[in-house]
């Protein structure tokens, strides 16, 4: 019999029906009285200086209420990223709300507010702008060369950031190597493809208060960045938490142009102003950064690493923003600390180009690093005829080892990579003895060949403990109601990944009440404690930990009052199934409702003998509040095995079967966890095989303007079977033993698929996506 009542159970999401029948809680559906609509005028050039703007024709159009141009906005440089303090040392302050210099096609130049979106769009097209075109550069390695066009002052060779991490003696390490392997691995720019576009409604009141509704991943981050770029106090800004948003995946981890522009237009006209991106605008608003990775690895005869060197070149686009942090996470968690080695060095370059600005995306630099590292390890094992599973286990961490990033503070208390690898290999039928191109024992089908590949990522993190300058603390409030229900108020945003039901299960388990008694309440930045964004696989672990702590405090107060009613000490009591029991007794002494009624009743009550004063110490709402930072950064780990079928005549790759094995601590909701795995694979499969935002190489214009031109996996391309294996290691620092999951689901598909294609055909593709043309070229047929 399970020790838990709701933890580990498949509890359906309470908001599922609402979401699929119109989604009243989506920010795209926010409507305010008197609301106007705004549209942006965007640059047709990748690099140009604005010489003049004539808005007279636009302003004269009936229905137009305001036009906004660069000279009317604060001239304050800022960083857009939510999860870091405004003036964190690693942040690059290189953005303006509107600028007279444009650095990519689609950068906003001006905005119009009107009574309808159609009028606003028509008016924006009437704005006459005179440009001076400037030289543009689209390739980051070319942008690093002397003489290349410079995009920003004080950034020689367009290098925005150049971090280096080094340990040991690289020269000595390579001198000790019996084998040295080198390779170059490249990844592409892809979009998060959330279904709800970026949208906001700004309402700047006459009393100076700015109220903001937005589809984003953190209400406090948006408040901080709005105050920063508008030059106003944070207390003047209130950001309303959405009931849920239509997907984020990291793509809504920063303030976009639309929020400050809508705010300034609202202030100008004295009415709420709404801006919604078209899908084409969304495609140029955020993307995973392309990174080229140069790897050099020294290996000894016993199969251990003697030296590891990596150089990563990240295309950060027109502004740095996420580029600096993506680069650091990529280098540290994506490459440097995934496997151990005494002698290792990584150097990274975040480089300005006249491409669109990169943003956050699930894995945040990890997928690019994992693709390079896991591809090269398979090449090493194939070349030297080593068992790829044993090679990985020989070179990675063990349970009980010091935490790779926080060696003086933490240990890997739960780390079950060996179990993940062995369980996944057994389930899919993988064998080290089957050579590339031999169909892995599967019957051949003419020109179609089958293969099984795998990848793992030994070291990842739940949350951001250990990364400098990144917010991690969370808070929550849990309040009992008279009917025994509970309100949970938290700033943590539901991105569609099951956060609402997981948080509800944590509260219900801690309080021993039915999960349908837990309600997620209204919240904005004036009503709930601070919480870092839902990102970095931190939701269940970090936010969930704070929610559990708040529920525990509410339970402590509940038992204090119950103890007073029963003339018992709180430690003599416990809660079970919504009732209060004496320790060791199977007969309930009180219900939760009775305790709440006592706490909220008047402190002077009428009796037959007249008014009687009750214990004031027992009066008041029963609630618990927490605000805390997690003490640890536990390491979830995973392995993925993929079976593919490759048509050697067309180069087409079909995914036949997938087996994931994850160590994520205790699973809170298996159904939600499986959904994360399956959705993560779909995104990772698209990254591996087809997704790629295309741009005109001459003009810099985006050619991927909608979901017809941007190919991503549908049900037709998905594998017939995705199997999830969860290794429950029970992390002592996590809520009920849980760790993170989300990002690991997306780190592994690209290298696993690349390795499977190689083992099916003997063709190695080192740059994503693995298109049919690249497969045929690797086979020597193109």
XYZ file of C-alpha atoms in Angstrom:
782
model
C 0.000 0.000 0.000
C 1.364 3.433 -0.975
C 2.520 5.715 1.818
C 0.882 8.617 -0.041
C -2.719 9.446 -0.819
C -2.263 11.588 -3.950
C 1.498 11.733 -4.647
C 2.385 9.268 -7.381
C -1.215 9.103 -8.612
C -2.617 9.947 -12.051
C -4.782 12.908 -11.074
C -6.418 14.665 -14.073
C -5.772 18.367 -14.612
C -8.670 20.454 -13.306
C -8.300 23.061 -16.064
C -8.171 20.634 -18.993
C -11.772 21.081 -20.141
C -11.583 24.863 -19.870
C -8.410 24.977 -21.953
C -9.781 22.909 -24.824
C -13.168 24.661 -24.897
C -12.030 28.227 -25.344
C -9.597 28.875 -22.553
C -11.069 31.862 -20.746
C -7.868 32.112 -18.713
C -5.514 32.585 -21.669
C -4.099 36.138 -21.806
C -5.097 36.324 -25.468
C -8.702 36.486 -24.233
C -8.224 39.455 -21.867
C -10.685 42.246 -22.710
C -10.859 45.577 -20.877
C -13.478 48.331 -21.325
C -12.480 50.965 -23.878
C -9.490 48.920 -25.015
C -7.560 50.052 -28.097
C -5.430 47.913 -30.394
C -1.873 48.602 -31.480
C 0.364 47.480 -34.323
C 4.102 47.913 -34.858
C 5.931 49.270 -37.880
C 9.003 47.105 -38.437
C 12.260 47.606 -40.299
C 12.630 46.155 -43.801
C 16.436 46.350 -43.505
C 18.874 44.241 -41.439
C 21.061 47.213 -40.552
C 20.113 50.863 -41.040
C 19.913 54.259 -39.438
C 16.545 56.031 -39.258
C 16.959 59.534 -40.655
C 13.359 60.759 -40.398
C 9.845 59.546 -39.595
C 6.705 61.210 -40.959
C 3.588 60.084 -39.052
C 1.141 62.692 -40.367
C -0.760 60.383 -42.719
C -1.069 57.713 -40.070
C -2.262 60.144 -37.402
C -4.921 61.557 -39.763
C -6.525 58.171 -40.419
C -9.981 57.928 -38.735
C -9.839 55.650 -35.713
C -6.173 56.310 -34.925
C -5.709 57.539 -31.356
C -1.914 57.704 -30.954
C 1.393 57.163 -32.750
C 4.637 56.380 -30.909
C 8.118 57.081 -32.341
C 11.648 56.667 -30.903
C 12.010 60.241 -29.654
C 8.982 59.741 -27.372
C 10.274 56.725 -25.446
C 12.769 56.668 -22.560
C 16.356 56.494 -23.772
C 17.257 53.776 -21.265
C 19.333 50.772 -22.260
C 18.132 47.607 -20.599
C 18.283 43.819 -20.631
C 15.119 41.851 -21.327
C 15.858 38.667 -19.339
C 13.435 37.985 -16.481
C 15.381 35.685 -14.183
C 18.373 37.906 -13.470
C 18.616 41.154 -11.523
C 18.506 44.220 -13.741
C 22.155 45.075 -13.190
C 23.628 41.586 -12.870
C 27.252 41.596 -13.986
C 26.666 38.989 -16.671
C 23.808 40.903 -18.271
C 24.382 43.030 -21.360
C 22.348 46.243 -21.349
C 22.024 46.859 -25.100
C 18.284 47.213 -25.784
C 16.074 50.269 -26.322
C 12.285 50.205 -26.573
C 12.510 52.041 -29.903
C 15.780 53.043 -31.510
C 16.919 55.169 -34.441
C 19.301 52.345 -35.403
C 17.857 49.006 -36.514
C 19.957 45.845 -36.489
C 17.691 43.129 -37.911
C 14.775 42.821 -40.302
C 11.614 43.203 -38.281
C 12.941 45.393 -35.484
C 10.151 47.802 -34.412
C 10.509 51.441 -35.426
C 7.152 52.960 -34.466
C 3.716 51.950 -33.194
C 0.088 52.977 -33.700
C -2.918 52.620 -31.370
C -6.376 52.620 -32.951
C -9.915 51.460 -32.348
C -9.399 48.201 -34.294
C -6.375 46.081 -35.200
C -7.140 46.582 -38.885
C -7.056 50.385 -38.631
C -3.846 50.222 -36.597
C -2.209 48.014 -39.220
C -3.350 50.296 -42.044
C -2.030 53.360 -40.199
C 1.347 51.745 -39.486
C 1.765 51.175 -43.215
C 1.186 54.916 -43.807
C 4.183 55.951 -41.679
C 6.926 57.213 -43.977
C 10.485 56.387 -42.815
C 13.707 57.509 -44.473
C 16.609 55.086 -43.890
C 20.356 55.112 -44.382
C 21.318 51.491 -45.071
C 24.393 50.155 -43.263
C 26.551 47.079 -43.975
C 25.106 43.850 -42.545
C 26.722 40.610 -41.378
C 24.858 37.322 -40.814
C 27.575 34.747 -40.087
C 28.999 34.877 -36.522
C 32.450 33.585 -37.489
C 32.687 36.223 -40.199
C 31.417 38.828 -37.738
C 34.384 38.016 -35.452
C 36.898 38.900 -38.143
C 38.753 42.196 -38.336
C 37.028 44.603 -40.691
C 33.551 43.143 -40.256
C 30.669 45.611 -39.797
C 30.384 46.558 -36.120
C 26.883 46.400 -34.630
C 27.461 47.954 -31.192
C 30.001 50.330 -29.750
C 32.643 48.975 -27.382
C 32.317 45.421 -28.708
C 35.445 44.700 -30.784
C 34.912 42.013 -33.399
C 31.240 41.897 -32.377
C 32.031 39.652 -29.409
C 29.448 40.461 -26.736
C 30.727 37.884 -24.218
C 33.731 35.553 -24.139
C 33.703 33.320 -21.019
C 36.384 30.693 -20.384
C 36.315 27.799 -17.902
C 39.498 25.813 -17.387
C 40.644 23.067 -15.033
C 43.896 21.160 -14.884
C 46.604 21.223 -17.568
C 45.306 20.845 -21.126
C 48.724 20.349 -22.727
C 49.637 17.637 -20.243
C 46.253 15.986 -20.718
C 46.588 15.733 -24.479
C 50.192 14.555 -24.090
C 48.901 11.678 -21.949
C 46.246 10.712 -24.502
C 46.610 7.532 -26.519
C 43.940 8.737 -28.949
C 42.782 12.231 -29.914
C 39.475 12.934 -31.613
C 38.323 16.208 -33.165
C 34.977 17.199 -34.613
C 32.772 20.171 -35.445
C 29.061 20.052 -34.656
C 26.534 22.697 -35.669
C 22.968 23.427 -34.606
C 20.331 25.639 -36.148
C 17.890 28.360 -35.150
C 14.466 26.962 -34.193
C 11.285 28.473 -32.765
C 9.494 27.343 -29.608
C 6.183 27.119 -31.526
C 3.938 27.768 -28.528
C 0.329 27.966 -29.663
C -0.658 31.226 -27.947
C 1.230 34.130 -29.533
C 2.841 36.845 -27.452
C 0.095 39.203 -26.372
C -0.386 41.889 -23.747
C -2.897 44.436 -22.485
C -1.501 47.505 -20.729
C -3.660 49.807 -18.622
C -1.833 52.898 -17.323
C -4.214 54.506 -14.829
C -4.522 58.209 -14.226
C -3.168 57.668 -10.683
C 0.143 56.548 -12.229
C -0.338 52.818 -11.675
C 0.469 50.560 -14.636
C -1.499 47.292 -14.748
C -0.129 44.704 -17.180
C -1.638 41.481 -18.510
C 0.718 39.375 -20.609
C 1.376 35.863 -21.854
C 4.718 35.341 -20.102
C 6.543 32.987 -17.733
C 7.118 35.245 -14.708
C 5.074 38.106 -13.331
C 7.838 39.515 -11.123
C 10.386 39.473 -13.941
C 8.045 41.419 -16.187
C 7.400 43.943 -13.407
C 11.134 44.476 -12.852
C 11.941 44.878 -16.541
C 8.990 47.193 -17.212
C 10.050 49.457 -14.360
C 13.639 49.402 -15.591
C 13.046 50.275 -19.247
C 10.296 52.813 -18.491
C 12.298 54.488 -15.744
C 9.608 54.197 -13.064
C 9.551 52.567 -9.585
C 8.616 48.882 -9.400
C 5.845 49.764 -6.955
C 4.138 51.656 -9.772
C 3.758 48.444 -11.799
C 1.354 45.567 -11.139
C 1.556 42.471 -13.323
C -1.452 40.168 -13.221
C -0.740 36.450 -13.166
C -2.565 34.657 -15.992
C -4.655 31.637 -15.067
C -2.455 29.792 -17.548
C -0.666 30.577 -20.807
C -0.720 28.800 -24.132
C 2.820 27.442 -23.905
C 6.137 29.056 -23.210
C 9.039 26.581 -23.396
C 11.405 29.422 -22.459
C 10.242 31.639 -25.313
C 8.370 33.906 -22.870
C 11.211 34.345 -20.389
C 11.839 37.964 -21.300
C 10.064 41.231 -21.825
C 9.322 41.751 -25.507
C 8.858 45.036 -27.329
C 5.096 44.875 -27.021
C 4.741 45.347 -23.243
C 6.593 48.692 -22.892
C 5.170 49.974 -26.173
C 1.611 49.108 -25.096
C 2.289 50.766 -21.736
C 3.511 54.019 -23.313
C 0.604 54.106 -25.746
C -1.809 53.503 -22.865
C -0.293 56.366 -20.912
C -0.540 58.598 -23.972
C -4.222 57.920 -24.696
C -5.523 57.176 -21.183
C -7.054 53.849 -22.241
C -6.016 50.190 -22.130
C -3.982 49.152 -25.177
C -3.670 45.624 -26.513
C -0.931 44.238 -28.789
C -0.967 40.722 -30.193
C 1.791 39.295 -32.365
C 0.935 37.750 -35.673
C 2.558 34.350 -36.152
C 5.127 35.945 -38.480
C 6.016 38.462 -35.768
C 6.323 35.660 -33.231
C 8.787 33.825 -35.460
C 11.221 36.739 -35.255
C 10.668 37.415 -31.553
C 12.424 34.394 -30.019
C 14.399 31.324 -31.040
C 16.958 28.820 -29.834
C 20.449 30.140 -30.531
C 22.480 28.434 -33.252
C 25.784 27.242 -31.777
C 28.787 25.741 -33.543
C 30.867 23.525 -31.263
C 34.473 22.554 -31.883
C 35.423 19.496 -29.801
C 38.830 17.970 -29.153
C 39.001 14.995 -26.826
C 41.957 12.969 -25.545
C 41.299 9.364 -24.490
C 43.532 6.813 -22.740
C 43.725 3.114 -23.601
C 41.699 2.275 -20.509
C 38.789 4.300 -21.869
C 39.047 7.351 -19.621
C 39.274 10.950 -20.759
C 42.689 12.559 -20.373
C 41.713 15.950 -21.827
C 38.580 17.693 -23.079
C 38.581 20.961 -25.022
C 35.583 22.750 -26.510
C 35.031 26.053 -28.275
C 31.468 27.257 -28.790
C 30.413 30.098 -31.094
C 26.884 31.334 -30.405
C 24.988 33.611 -32.771
C 23.312 36.033 -30.358
C 21.762 38.111 -33.123
C 21.257 41.861 -33.019
C 21.288 42.069 -29.202
C 22.874 39.876 -26.566
C 20.040 39.413 -24.049
C 19.751 35.642 -23.408
C 22.880 34.955 -25.431
C 25.294 35.508 -22.551
C 23.445 33.186 -20.165
C 22.599 30.543 -22.765
C 26.291 30.411 -23.570
C 27.255 29.894 -19.916
C 24.658 27.178 -19.292
C 25.684 25.525 -22.551
C 29.338 25.547 -21.559
C 28.916 24.506 -17.930
C 25.961 22.106 -17.794
C 25.879 21.240 -21.494
C 29.558 20.406 -22.033
C 32.051 20.908 -19.203
C 30.371 19.053 -16.346
C 28.472 16.350 -18.224
C 31.501 14.062 -17.930
C 34.478 14.176 -15.617
C 38.063 14.871 -16.656
C 40.982 16.370 -14.739
C 42.113 18.489 -17.690
C 39.381 20.398 -19.452
C 38.833 23.804 -20.997
C 35.859 25.442 -22.612
C 35.773 28.841 -24.267
C 32.639 30.488 -25.548
C 31.846 33.400 -27.832
C 28.490 35.191 -27.952
C 28.674 37.084 -31.235
C 26.532 39.905 -32.576
C 25.076 39.510 -36.079
C 22.254 41.153 -38.009
C 20.044 38.147 -37.355
C 17.007 38.072 -35.070
C 17.633 38.091 -31.326
C 17.822 34.656 -29.689
C 15.758 33.812 -26.635
C 15.201 31.095 -24.091
C 14.198 27.626 -25.213
C 13.762 24.431 -23.194
C 17.250 23.195 -22.296
C 18.770 26.654 -22.640
C 22.052 25.772 -24.384
C 22.019 22.170 -23.219
C 20.619 20.591 -26.428
C 23.395 22.144 -28.525
C 26.079 20.862 -26.161
C 24.507 17.440 -25.697
C 24.274 16.925 -29.467
C 27.983 17.616 -29.888
C 29.246 15.631 -26.891
C 27.043 12.554 -27.332
C 27.688 12.430 -31.085
C 31.448 12.499 -30.568
C 31.370 9.896 -27.790
C 29.576 7.498 -30.121
C 32.186 8.199 -32.797
C 34.967 7.453 -30.287
C 33.372 4.190 -29.171
C 32.740 3.068 -32.734
C 36.302 3.854 -33.823
C 37.868 2.027 -30.871
C 35.255 -0.767 -30.606
C 34.304 0.146 -27.040
C 30.974 -0.490 -25.361
C 29.228 2.925 -25.509
C 27.302 2.342 -22.273
C 30.320 1.242 -20.264
C 32.435 4.044 -21.742
C 29.941 6.621 -20.558
C 29.649 5.109 -17.101
C 33.439 4.975 -16.795
C 33.744 8.710 -17.442
C 30.785 10.155 -15.614
C 29.745 10.778 -12.028
C 28.643 8.286 -9.381
C 26.044 8.550 -6.653
C 27.651 10.160 -3.623
C 30.210 12.119 -5.669
C 30.591 15.863 -5.021
C 28.212 17.974 -7.073
C 30.182 18.940 -10.235
C 29.357 22.654 -9.919
C 29.065 22.970 -6.124
C 31.701 20.556 -4.898
C 32.217 22.263 -1.543
C 28.487 22.400 -0.737
C 26.604 19.465 -2.204
C 26.856 15.828 -3.153
C 24.939 13.822 -5.715
C 22.714 12.137 -3.156
C 20.546 10.653 -5.887
C 22.166 9.776 -9.216
C 21.005 6.673 -11.084
C 22.412 7.035 -14.603
C 23.570 3.413 -14.584
C 20.013 2.233 -13.922
C 18.664 4.515 -16.663
C 21.122 3.178 -19.237
C 20.629 -0.472 -18.391
C 16.848 -0.282 -18.090
C 16.525 1.557 -21.405
C 18.909 -0.789 -23.221
C 17.044 -3.856 -21.987
C 13.614 -2.465 -22.866
C 14.502 -1.588 -26.476
C 16.773 -4.574 -27.108
C 19.954 -2.646 -27.737
C 23.192 -4.557 -28.265
C 26.757 -3.297 -28.368
C 27.734 -6.162 -30.656
C 25.635 -5.014 -33.642
C 27.752 -2.905 -36.009
C 26.642 0.208 -37.928
C 24.714 -0.571 -41.095
C 23.780 -4.116 -40.023
C 20.113 -3.347 -39.321
C 20.495 -4.266 -35.651
C 19.048 -7.692 -36.282
C 15.882 -6.234 -37.809
C 14.804 -7.716 -41.120
C 15.811 -5.537 -44.054
C 13.101 -3.922 -46.142
C 14.786 -3.302 -49.475
C 16.544 0.055 -49.359
C 15.250 0.785 -45.872
C 17.646 0.095 -43.027
C 16.999 0.096 -39.302
C 19.203 1.081 -36.407
C 19.087 1.789 -32.694
C 20.979 4.660 -31.138
C 21.070 6.216 -27.724
C 22.281 9.254 -25.854
C 22.408 10.315 -22.239
C 23.124 13.501 -20.370
C 24.705 12.610 -17.046
C 24.606 16.013 -15.386
C 21.726 18.457 -15.517
C 20.223 20.650 -12.819
C 16.843 21.352 -11.245
C 16.750 25.109 -10.976
C 19.595 27.586 -10.893
C 21.365 27.118 -7.554
C 25.028 27.535 -8.417
C 24.576 29.809 -11.422
C 25.632 33.333 -10.377
C 23.180 36.226 -10.548
C 20.123 34.048 -11.251
C 16.994 34.313 -9.125
C 15.947 31.063 -7.476
C 13.788 31.836 -4.442
C 10.096 31.023 -4.404
C 7.098 31.782 -2.229
C 3.528 30.722 -1.663
C 0.497 31.215 0.553
C -1.850 28.394 1.579
C -5.143 29.371 3.282
C -7.905 27.215 4.778
C -11.539 28.072 4.074
C -14.516 27.292 6.299
C -15.734 24.442 4.077
C -12.383 22.660 4.438
C -11.133 23.723 1.011
C -7.766 25.383 0.584
C -6.625 28.317 -1.550
C -3.104 28.131 -2.960
C -1.715 31.476 -4.071
C 1.600 31.502 -5.883
C 3.302 33.628 -8.510
C 4.383 30.484 -10.378
C 2.786 30.499 -13.848
C 1.177 27.416 -15.415
C 2.859 27.032 -18.818
C 0.755 24.032 -19.813
C 3.139 21.444 -18.363
C 0.855 20.330 -15.549
C 2.113 22.784 -12.947
C -1.370 23.412 -11.550
C -2.154 19.781 -10.796
C 1.336 19.003 -9.448
C 1.193 21.971 -7.067
C -2.317 20.946 -5.990
C -1.143 17.390 -5.287
C 1.720 18.686 -3.139
C -0.681 20.782 -1.032
C -3.255 18.001 -0.780
C -0.651 15.476 0.331
C 0.880 17.775 2.928
C -2.539 18.630 4.384
C -4.061 15.161 3.892
C -7.105 16.482 2.057
C -8.631 15.475 -1.300
C -6.879 17.130 -4.222
C -10.177 18.585 -5.487
C -10.310 20.631 -2.277
C -7.280 22.670 -3.459
C -7.936 25.769 -5.567
C -5.376 27.951 -7.307
C -6.322 31.516 -6.431
C -5.983 34.894 -8.130
C -2.532 36.456 -7.946
C -0.632 39.497 -9.055
C 2.623 41.109 -7.986
C 0.861 42.938 -5.149
C -0.758 39.861 -3.571
C 1.746 36.955 -3.581
C 5.399 36.422 -2.632
C 8.139 36.583 -5.248
C 8.771 33.490 -7.362
C 11.448 33.022 -9.984
C 10.159 31.956 -13.413
C 8.911 28.502 -14.246
C 12.009 27.522 -16.200
C 15.177 25.439 -15.837
C 13.223 22.349 -14.690
C 12.675 24.156 -11.373
C 8.869 24.212 -11.104
C 8.222 20.988 -9.201
C 11.451 21.149 -7.205
C 11.852 24.825 -6.293
C 8.333 26.271 -6.480
C 6.917 22.970 -5.271
C 9.259 23.056 -2.288
C 8.045 26.515 -1.266
C 4.419 25.447 -1.728
C 4.979 22.389 0.475
C 6.592 24.624 3.131
C 3.606 26.999 3.101
C 1.197 24.073 3.425
C 3.254 22.681 6.321
C 3.001 26.016 8.155
C -0.763 26.068 7.631
C -0.972 22.526 8.999
C 1.100 23.496 12.033
C -1.344 26.309 12.806
C -4.292 23.964 12.252
C -2.912 21.478 14.795
C -2.124 24.228 17.307
C -5.761 25.304 17.351
C -7.016 21.717 17.330
C -4.720 20.942 20.253
C -6.144 23.839 22.224
C -9.686 22.612 21.516
C -8.793 19.092 22.689
C -6.448 20.153 25.487
C -3.606 18.348 23.713
C -0.213 19.350 22.385
C 0.015 19.767 18.589
C 2.583 16.978 18.387
C -0.018 14.618 19.896
C -2.200 15.093 16.802
C -2.055 14.366 13.092
C -4.234 15.001 10.043
C -5.632 12.216 7.897
C -8.352 12.351 5.245
C -9.477 15.802 6.313
C -9.825 14.889 9.989
C -7.798 15.359 13.170
C -6.700 12.233 15.041
C -4.889 11.634 18.294
C -1.620 9.830 17.665
C -2.274 6.088 17.808
C -6.046 6.443 17.507
C -8.190 5.378 14.553
C -11.142 7.499 15.680
C -11.252 11.115 14.542
C -11.498 13.722 17.256
C -12.305 16.712 15.045
C -12.849 17.578 11.406
C -10.821 20.277 9.700
C -14.066 22.231 9.227
C -14.689 22.237 12.974
C -11.217 23.607 13.676
C -11.603 26.340 11.064
C -15.054 27.253 12.362
C -13.610 27.609 15.844
C -10.733 29.744 14.598
C -12.963 32.105 12.631
C -15.843 32.381 15.095
C -16.262 35.577 17.169
C -14.012 35.681 20.203
C -16.974 36.682 22.384
C -19.791 34.146 22.156
C -23.215 34.122 23.772
C -24.009 31.248 26.090
C -26.927 30.557 28.428
C -24.888 32.279 31.144
C -24.208 35.330 28.949
C -21.217 36.576 26.886
C -18.066 34.444 27.231
C -14.621 35.421 25.867
C -12.738 32.647 24.088
C -8.989 32.198 23.623
C -7.764 35.033 21.414
C -4.678 33.027 20.494
C -6.908 30.603 18.590
C -8.607 33.244 16.467
C -7.896 34.227 12.898
C -7.569 32.747 9.429
C -5.526 29.549 9.307
C -2.829 30.057 6.710
C 0.806 29.463 5.977
C 3.205 31.642 4.028
C 6.658 30.742 2.757
C 9.407 32.604 0.960
C 12.589 30.623 0.537
C 15.465 29.582 -1.676
C 16.173 25.870 -2.106
C 19.279 24.591 -0.379
C 20.290 22.186 -3.114
C 20.542 21.705 -6.848
C 19.819 17.999 -7.330
C 20.873 16.289 -10.519
C 18.211 14.566 -12.602
C 19.697 12.293 -15.236
C 18.385 10.320 -18.183
C 19.085 8.043 -21.133
C 17.118 7.738 -24.354
C 17.094 4.930 -26.913
C 15.641 5.439 -30.383
C 14.939 2.976 -33.188
C 14.885 4.525 -36.667
C 14.235 3.394 -40.204
C 16.222 5.156 -42.910
C 15.385 5.018 -46.603
C 18.813 4.939 -48.247
C 17.364 6.011 -51.599
C 15.461 9.100 -50.415
C 17.332 9.863 -47.177
C 14.064 9.960 -45.236
C 14.311 9.120 -41.522
C 11.323 7.655 -39.673
C 11.261 7.193 -35.908
C 9.826 3.790 -35.088
C 10.173 3.509 -31.332
C 11.483 5.507 -28.366
C 12.425 4.438 -24.856
C 13.207 7.090 -22.231
C 14.608 6.229 -18.816
C 14.704 9.080 -16.282
C 15.931 9.445 -12.728
C 13.765 12.337 -11.549
C 13.430 11.432 -7.900
C 9.866 10.624 -6.890
C 7.223 11.061 -9.566
C 4.430 13.351 -8.362
C 1.993 12.659 -11.210
C 2.982 9.842 -13.613
C 0.515 10.915 -16.299
C 1.833 14.495 -16.259
C 5.412 13.219 -16.314
C 4.691 11.019 -19.326
C 3.147 14.021 -21.054
C 6.352 15.981 -20.452
C 8.399 13.133 -21.923
C 6.226 12.756 -25.013
C 5.985 16.490 -25.672
C 9.721 16.862 -25.117
C 10.439 14.147 -27.632
C 8.205 15.784 -30.220
C 10.118 19.046 -29.844
C 13.460 17.225 -29.864
C 12.508 15.197 -32.904
C 11.643 18.381 -34.781
C 14.988 19.871 -33.739
C 16.784 16.758 -34.938
C 15.098 16.180 -38.283
C 13.243 19.140 -39.743
C 12.819 22.417 -37.860
C 14.873 25.376 -39.066
C 13.912 29.055 -39.239
C 14.989 30.089 -42.723
C 16.197 33.567 -43.703
C 16.973 35.151 -47.046
C 20.806 35.127 -47.133
C 20.932 38.458 -48.954
C 18.277 40.540 -47.216
C 18.035 38.884 -43.798
C 14.240 38.578 -44.100
C 12.573 35.665 -42.316
C 11.096 33.133 -44.739
C 9.349 31.055 -42.052
C 6.270 33.130 -41.341
C 3.743 30.496 -40.318
C 3.281 26.832 -39.521
C 2.892 25.984 -43.205
C 6.383 27.216 -44.074
C 7.952 25.976 -40.843
C 7.966 22.189 -40.738
C 7.538 20.566 -37.321
C 6.405 17.062 -36.349
C 2.719 16.221 -36.443
C 0.963 13.022 -35.404
C 1.883 11.585 -38.812
C 5.635 11.771 -38.134
C 5.561 10.768 -34.473
C 6.815 7.287 -33.535
C 4.315 4.502 -32.999
C 5.498 4.036 -29.434
C 7.137 6.206 -26.756
C 7.870 4.355 -23.525
C 8.714 6.107 -20.264
C 10.712 4.451 -17.502
C 10.974 6.406 -14.259
C 13.726 5.440 -11.830
C 12.502 6.772 -8.472
C 15.618 7.685 -6.512
C 13.745 9.858 -3.927
C 15.732 13.093 -3.613
C 15.901 14.074 0.083
C 15.883 17.831 -0.603
C 12.896 17.763 -2.970
C 9.178 17.995 -2.181
C 8.222 14.399 -1.342
C 11.488 13.336 -2.993
C 10.959 14.949 -6.428
C 13.548 16.398 -8.817
C 13.153 18.139 -12.188
C 12.245 16.606 -15.549
C 11.246 18.965 -18.348
C 14.517 19.956 -20.007
C 16.044 16.477 -20.018
C 13.186 15.358 -22.269
C 14.472 17.710 -24.967
C 18.246 17.389 -24.526
C 18.524 13.814 -25.763
C 16.479 13.278 -28.968
C 18.871 14.994 -31.410
C 22.034 13.042 -30.479
C 20.078 9.802 -29.978
C 18.523 10.125 -33.436
C 21.856 11.115 -35.019
C 23.500 8.065 -33.434
C 20.629 5.822 -34.570
C 20.889 7.090 -38.161
C 24.608 6.314 -38.084
C 24.062 2.844 -36.686
C 21.438 2.148 -39.335
C 23.461 3.376 -42.299
C 27.042 4.177 -41.326
C 26.323 7.807 -42.298
C 27.253 10.453 -39.726
C 25.539 13.880 -39.862
C 27.154 16.502 -37.626
C 24.949 19.501 -38.326
C 21.270 19.808 -37.558
C 18.661 19.280 -38.820
C 19.329 15.802 -40.241
C 17.485 16.338 -43.521
C 17.184 13.741 -46.300
C 19.690 15.739 -48.362
C 22.281 15.553 -45.575
C 21.714 11.817 -45.113
C 22.198 11.190 -48.836
C 25.302 13.392 -48.866
C 26.743 11.418 -45.928
C 26.017 8.212 -47.868
C 27.899 9.613 -50.872
C 24.769 9.799 -53.024
C 24.701 13.598 -53.435
